[in-house]
Amino acid sequence: MVNKETSISKEMFAPANIDPSKSEKIAKPSLNFWQDSWLRLRKNKGAVVSLVVIVILVILALVGPYLTPYQFDTQVAKNNNLPPRVQGLENVHWLPFDGTLTRRNGTEYNAYEVRNVKEYYWLGTDGLGRDIFARLWKGTQISLFIAFMAALVDMLIGVTYGAVSGYIGGRVDSVMQRILEVIVGIPNLIVAVLMILVLKPGITPIIIAITLTSWTSMARVVRAQVLKFKNQEFVLAAKTLGASNSSIIFKHMIPNMFGVIIINTMFSIPNAIFFEAFLSFIGLGLQEPNASLGTLVNDGFKSMIAFPYQMVVPSIMIAVIMVCFNLVADGLRDALDPKMRD
């Protein structure tokens, strides 16, 4: 017989009465990696503001040359070296848009009235009478195009080279890394000069010169990530299921490196813009009548003392672009790094 004290009853296993209003709830919604990264990026005010500025600059680089009635390469010799002048701001003397210049003796005069010029040049004209506003946005357009193309090619070559080197390993990895070290030892300026000697000066040799040597850092970063991933469980499971090496690299490993790849690409864009501006400034970049930020700085440097606005305007544009891209890259690095999570 079963003792009544030790007998098991159904009431002992009845579900507990839980008040739904007092039960714990998950307050934070379930987010994937990219949603979580975007929420953390939004907390970085500097990165968000810089991202908005970059979007505005890209839009103005595309439509800016069409906002003025003057072409970026049209020369009007009689209107050369005119200061900035904007409609409605002619009488606001504390802004640099009233069309006045200062003589060496310190007296000011209105260059438009002295020359009897009726047109308005919002950012003035250069030594050949070309509209600086149109040339500024055309130069920004070309500089951004060169930077984005160089970053794209840099990403494609660097990611592929680093992934193959790290995944295969062994002697192949050793040979590929020695080749990488040789390329790193070649200065960018020498490659740029050789490309310009072989090809005509222009956009193509600059892109080739930048991409021939700038992809090495991307390759090293990707190789380090592949070496970390290739012995992990998801890669071993893919091998067990019969996935090919190319499938494992491009379908399983590289998608897990998107954060690192995006960060390095964002850092490479301002470097490419600065390198293009440097080449154009020393006369190895774009040639007349084409315009880039480097050629605008070079043209303004020749008359910097008499007409400083011709150099100040493109210099400010280069500084703004580089600062914004670096701030966005820093924000992305903090947002995409799992170790930075709150």
XYZ file of C-alpha atoms in Angstrom:
342
model
C 0.000 0.000 0.000
C 1.052 3.560 -0.717
C 1.323 5.871 2.290
C -1.012 8.848 2.106
C 1.808 11.213 3.155
C 4.033 10.108 0.259
C 1.319 9.726 -2.332
C 1.587 11.838 -5.485
C -1.452 13.862 -6.403
C -2.285 15.824 -9.532
C -2.483 19.022 -7.535
C 1.276 18.882 -6.914
C 1.958 19.279 -10.650
C -0.677 21.871 -11.381
C 0.690 24.952 -13.235
C 1.431 27.942 -11.066
C -0.890 30.895 -11.192
C 1.151 33.794 -12.632
C -0.186 37.278 -12.894
C 0.608 38.499 -16.443
C 0.775 42.100 -15.251
C 3.604 41.241 -12.855
C 5.605 38.960 -15.154
C 8.899 40.094 -16.647
C 8.857 41.293 -20.228
C 11.641 41.864 -22.727
C 11.701 45.629 -23.098
C 14.275 45.816 -25.917
C 13.093 44.500 -29.300
C 15.057 41.819 -31.097
C 17.475 43.434 -33.563
C 19.809 42.002 -36.148
C 23.431 43.081 -36.505
C 22.824 45.928 -38.967
C 19.856 47.348 -37.048
C 21.852 47.311 -33.829
C 24.813 48.959 -35.587
C 22.577 51.677 -37.022
C 21.145 52.463 -33.574
C 24.645 52.843 -32.155
C 25.750 54.960 -35.131
C 22.822 57.315 -34.547
C 24.121 58.000 -31.039
C 27.334 59.422 -32.542
C 26.232 62.965 -33.394
C 29.470 63.832 -35.152
C 29.213 60.853 -37.489
C 25.543 61.550 -38.265
C 26.180 65.231 -39.018
C 29.193 64.298 -41.160
C 27.116 61.734 -43.051
C 24.469 64.383 -43.785
C 27.177 66.807 -44.965
C 28.655 64.147 -47.263
C 25.247 63.446 -48.803
C 24.699 67.179 -49.376
C 28.159 67.561 -50.931
C 27.594 64.605 -53.260
C 24.262 66.058 -54.393
C 25.787 69.502 -54.939
C 28.721 67.961 -56.793
C 26.226 66.442 -59.235
C 23.900 69.439 -59.657
C 26.178 72.320 -58.616
C 27.670 73.014 -62.076
C 24.116 73.475 -63.398
C 23.053 75.974 -60.692
C 25.035 78.747 -62.357
C 24.658 80.044 -65.935
C 28.417 79.843 -66.476
C 30.357 76.788 -67.642
C 33.325 75.599 -65.611
C 35.686 75.803 -68.614
C 34.373 78.977 -70.296
C 36.928 81.801 -70.269
C 35.873 85.452 -70.130
C 39.127 87.387 -70.059
C 37.558 90.764 -69.250
C 35.976 89.300 -66.081
C 39.144 87.752 -64.655
C 39.973 87.854 -60.929
C 36.580 89.155 -59.830
C 35.735 88.716 -56.112
C 32.623 86.877 -54.882
C 29.347 88.700 -55.393
C 25.859 87.450 -54.486
C 22.533 89.070 -55.268
C 21.085 90.817 -52.226
C 24.370 90.830 -50.307
C 26.082 93.705 -52.105
C 25.475 96.089 -49.200
C 26.344 93.600 -46.429
C 29.994 94.582 -46.055
C 30.797 92.238 -43.186
C 30.256 89.262 -45.532
C 32.786 88.508 -48.287
C 30.107 88.572 -51.005
C 29.839 92.304 -51.768
C 32.257 92.303 -54.735
C 34.910 94.471 -53.102
C 38.683 94.113 -53.194
C 41.424 95.787 -51.150
C 44.333 97.639 -52.743
C 47.845 97.498 -51.373
C 47.404 100.868 -49.688
C 44.429 99.485 -47.738
C 41.600 101.169 -49.636
C 38.636 99.122 -50.784
C 36.905 99.332 -54.142
C 34.070 97.514 -55.907
C 35.650 95.558 -58.746
C 32.312 95.049 -60.503
C 31.528 98.776 -60.610
C 35.038 99.728 -61.700
C 34.930 97.269 -64.619
C 31.229 97.852 -65.303
C 30.425 94.138 -64.918
C 26.729 93.353 -64.612
C 27.048 89.602 -63.958
C 27.111 87.979 -60.545
C 29.833 85.444 -59.719
C 28.929 83.849 -56.405
C 32.488 82.734 -55.606
C 34.311 85.048 -57.992
C 36.408 84.206 -61.039
C 39.950 82.951 -61.565
C 42.779 84.450 -63.583
C 41.182 83.380 -66.869
C 37.706 84.642 -66.035
C 36.194 81.226 -65.281
C 33.451 80.910 -62.681
C 34.920 79.472 -59.469
C 31.507 78.259 -58.255
C 31.043 76.037 -61.311
C 34.679 74.895 -61.185
C 34.444 74.138 -57.459
C 31.542 71.712 -57.831
C 32.967 70.225 -61.032
C 36.273 69.693 -59.235
C 34.490 68.175 -56.236
C 32.612 65.864 -58.603
C 35.810 64.649 -60.256
C 37.700 64.296 -56.958
C 34.874 62.266 -55.400
C 34.597 60.122 -58.530
C 38.319 59.331 -58.431
C 38.138 58.573 -54.699
C 35.073 56.303 -54.956
C 36.486 54.424 -57.965
C 39.836 53.967 -56.254
C 38.096 52.753 -53.074
C 35.941 50.315 -55.084
C 38.905 48.817 -56.934
C 40.902 48.812 -53.704
C 38.119 46.860 -51.985
C 37.741 44.306 -54.784
C 41.464 43.589 -55.141
C 42.323 43.755 -51.448
C 39.430 41.579 -50.272
C 40.028 38.905 -52.917
C 43.802 38.811 -52.448
C 43.668 38.738 -48.649
C 40.902 36.133 -48.511
C 42.654 33.741 -50.899
C 46.004 34.184 -49.167
C 44.636 33.573 -45.684
C 42.351 30.670 -46.601
C 44.831 28.630 -48.647
C 47.748 29.285 -46.298
C 51.024 27.403 -46.434
C 53.498 28.130 -49.220
C 50.920 30.015 -51.293
C 50.259 32.373 -48.410
C 53.996 32.897 -47.870
C 54.601 33.769 -51.543
C 51.593 36.089 -51.705
C 52.705 37.924 -48.565
C 56.225 38.432 -49.960
C 54.678 39.955 -53.078
C 52.592 42.169 -50.824
C 55.678 43.355 -48.956
C 57.393 44.270 -52.227
C 54.379 46.332 -53.325
C 54.232 48.080 -49.939
C 57.863 49.115 -50.361
C 57.122 51.033 -53.582
C 56.218 54.713 -52.894
C 52.899 55.911 -54.270
C 54.446 58.970 -55.887
C 56.842 56.874 -57.991
C 53.970 54.720 -59.236
C 51.954 57.840 -60.064
C 54.828 59.373 -62.035
C 55.370 56.141 -63.977
C 51.656 55.874 -64.796
C 51.599 59.461 -66.042
C 54.685 58.834 -68.188
C 53.112 55.734 -69.730
C 49.604 57.173 -70.029
C 48.414 60.696 -70.692
C 47.725 62.793 -67.584
C 44.114 62.413 -66.545
C 41.682 60.515 -64.392
C 42.697 57.005 -65.504
C 46.396 57.125 -64.506
C 45.506 58.669 -61.148
C 43.021 55.881 -60.364
C 45.536 53.232 -61.460
C 48.315 54.821 -59.399
C 46.150 54.947 -56.282
C 44.807 51.417 -56.610
C 48.155 49.768 -57.435
C 49.510 50.395 -53.948
C 46.576 51.305 -51.670
C 44.880 47.881 -51.613
C 47.632 46.308 -49.509
C 46.204 47.444 -46.162
C 42.803 45.987 -47.062
C 44.437 42.691 -48.055
C 46.261 42.407 -44.733
C 43.147 43.135 -42.686
C 41.043 40.613 -44.632
C 43.779 37.968 -44.389
C 43.875 38.369 -40.596
C 40.086 37.973 -40.412
C 40.157 34.855 -42.629
C 42.849 33.259 -40.457
C 40.569 33.849 -37.451
C 37.445 32.481 -39.160
C 38.706 29.462 -41.096
C 38.880 27.140 -38.078
C 35.552 28.167 -36.593
C 32.466 25.977 -36.509
C 30.474 27.537 -39.351
C 33.389 27.075 -41.763
C 33.935 23.471 -40.663
C 30.204 22.804 -41.071
C 30.304 24.227 -44.611
C 33.247 21.971 -45.450
C 31.412 18.968 -44.026
C 28.407 19.725 -46.235
C 30.670 19.733 -49.288
C 30.890 23.477 -50.007
C 33.696 24.522 -52.338
C 36.545 26.761 -51.228
C 35.264 29.711 -53.260
C 31.799 29.278 -51.773
C 33.193 29.192 -48.248
C 35.252 32.347 -48.850
C 32.703 34.504 -50.663
C 29.431 33.206 -49.175
C 30.405 32.462 -45.592
C 33.565 34.327 -44.593
C 33.370 37.662 -46.436
C 29.784 38.433 -45.300
C 31.080 38.156 -41.731
C 33.760 40.769 -42.552
C 31.476 43.441 -44.013
C 31.996 45.668 -41.000
C 35.797 45.622 -41.287
C 35.647 46.032 -45.077
C 33.295 49.029 -44.876
C 35.435 50.734 -42.247
C 38.664 50.346 -44.246
C 36.939 51.512 -47.421
C 35.648 54.646 -45.689
C 39.155 55.444 -44.436
C 40.627 54.944 -47.928
C 38.301 57.529 -49.560
C 39.790 60.660 -47.858
C 43.292 59.299 -48.460
C 42.531 58.997 -52.174
C 41.076 62.528 -52.270
C 44.170 63.969 -50.599
C 46.530 62.016 -52.878
C 44.670 63.214 -56.001
C 44.758 66.804 -54.726
C 48.478 66.492 -54.047
C 49.198 65.132 -57.532
C 47.126 67.884 -59.165
C 48.772 70.535 -57.005
C 52.277 69.563 -58.131
C 51.164 69.372 -61.758
C 50.963 65.585 -62.167
C 47.173 65.316 -62.014
C 44.425 66.591 -64.243
C 45.330 69.071 -66.945
C 43.478 72.113 -68.231
C 40.644 72.705 -68.861
C 39.605 69.897 -66.486
C 39.092 70.820 -62.863
C 39.650 69.036 -59.578
C 40.126 70.294 -56.067
C 43.876 69.944 -56.456
C 44.001 71.985 -59.679
C 41.832 74.688 -58.075
C 44.228 74.949 -55.133
C 47.148 75.071 -57.563
C 45.539 77.872 -59.583
C 44.683 79.815 -56.437
C 48.182 79.406 -55.015
C 49.653 81.373 -57.929
C 47.664 84.485 -56.948
C 47.203 83.804 -53.238
C 48.432 87.185 -51.998
C 46.290 89.352 -54.293
C 43.210 87.097 -54.487
C 43.226 84.738 -51.478
C 39.623 83.569 -52.036
C 40.742 81.601 -55.112
C 42.750 79.259 -52.863
C 40.706 79.452 -49.655
C 37.468 78.118 -51.185
C 38.836 74.792 -52.603
C 41.068 74.339 -49.551
C 38.035 74.551 -47.258
C 36.221 72.032 -49.464
C 39.099 69.540 -49.217
C 39.253 69.981 -45.435
C 35.483 69.525 -45.010
C 35.412 66.377 -47.158
C 38.351 64.765 -45.377
C 37.075 65.609 -41.875
C 33.558 64.336 -42.651
C 34.755 61.042 -44.143
C 37.107 60.441 -41.210
C 34.348 61.155 -38.670
C 31.956 58.805 -40.475
C 34.653 56.119 -40.601
C 35.294 56.515 -36.861
C 31.568 56.278 -36.177
C 31.230 53.152 -38.302
C 34.198 51.577 -36.550
C 32.552 52.097 -33.159
C 29.114 51.001 -34.409
C 30.218 47.841 -36.225
C 32.649 46.648 -33.558
C 30.878 44.115 -31.302
C 33.222 45.016 -28.443
C 31.807 48.564 -28.396
C 28.243 47.451 -27.610
C 26.560 48.997 -24.591
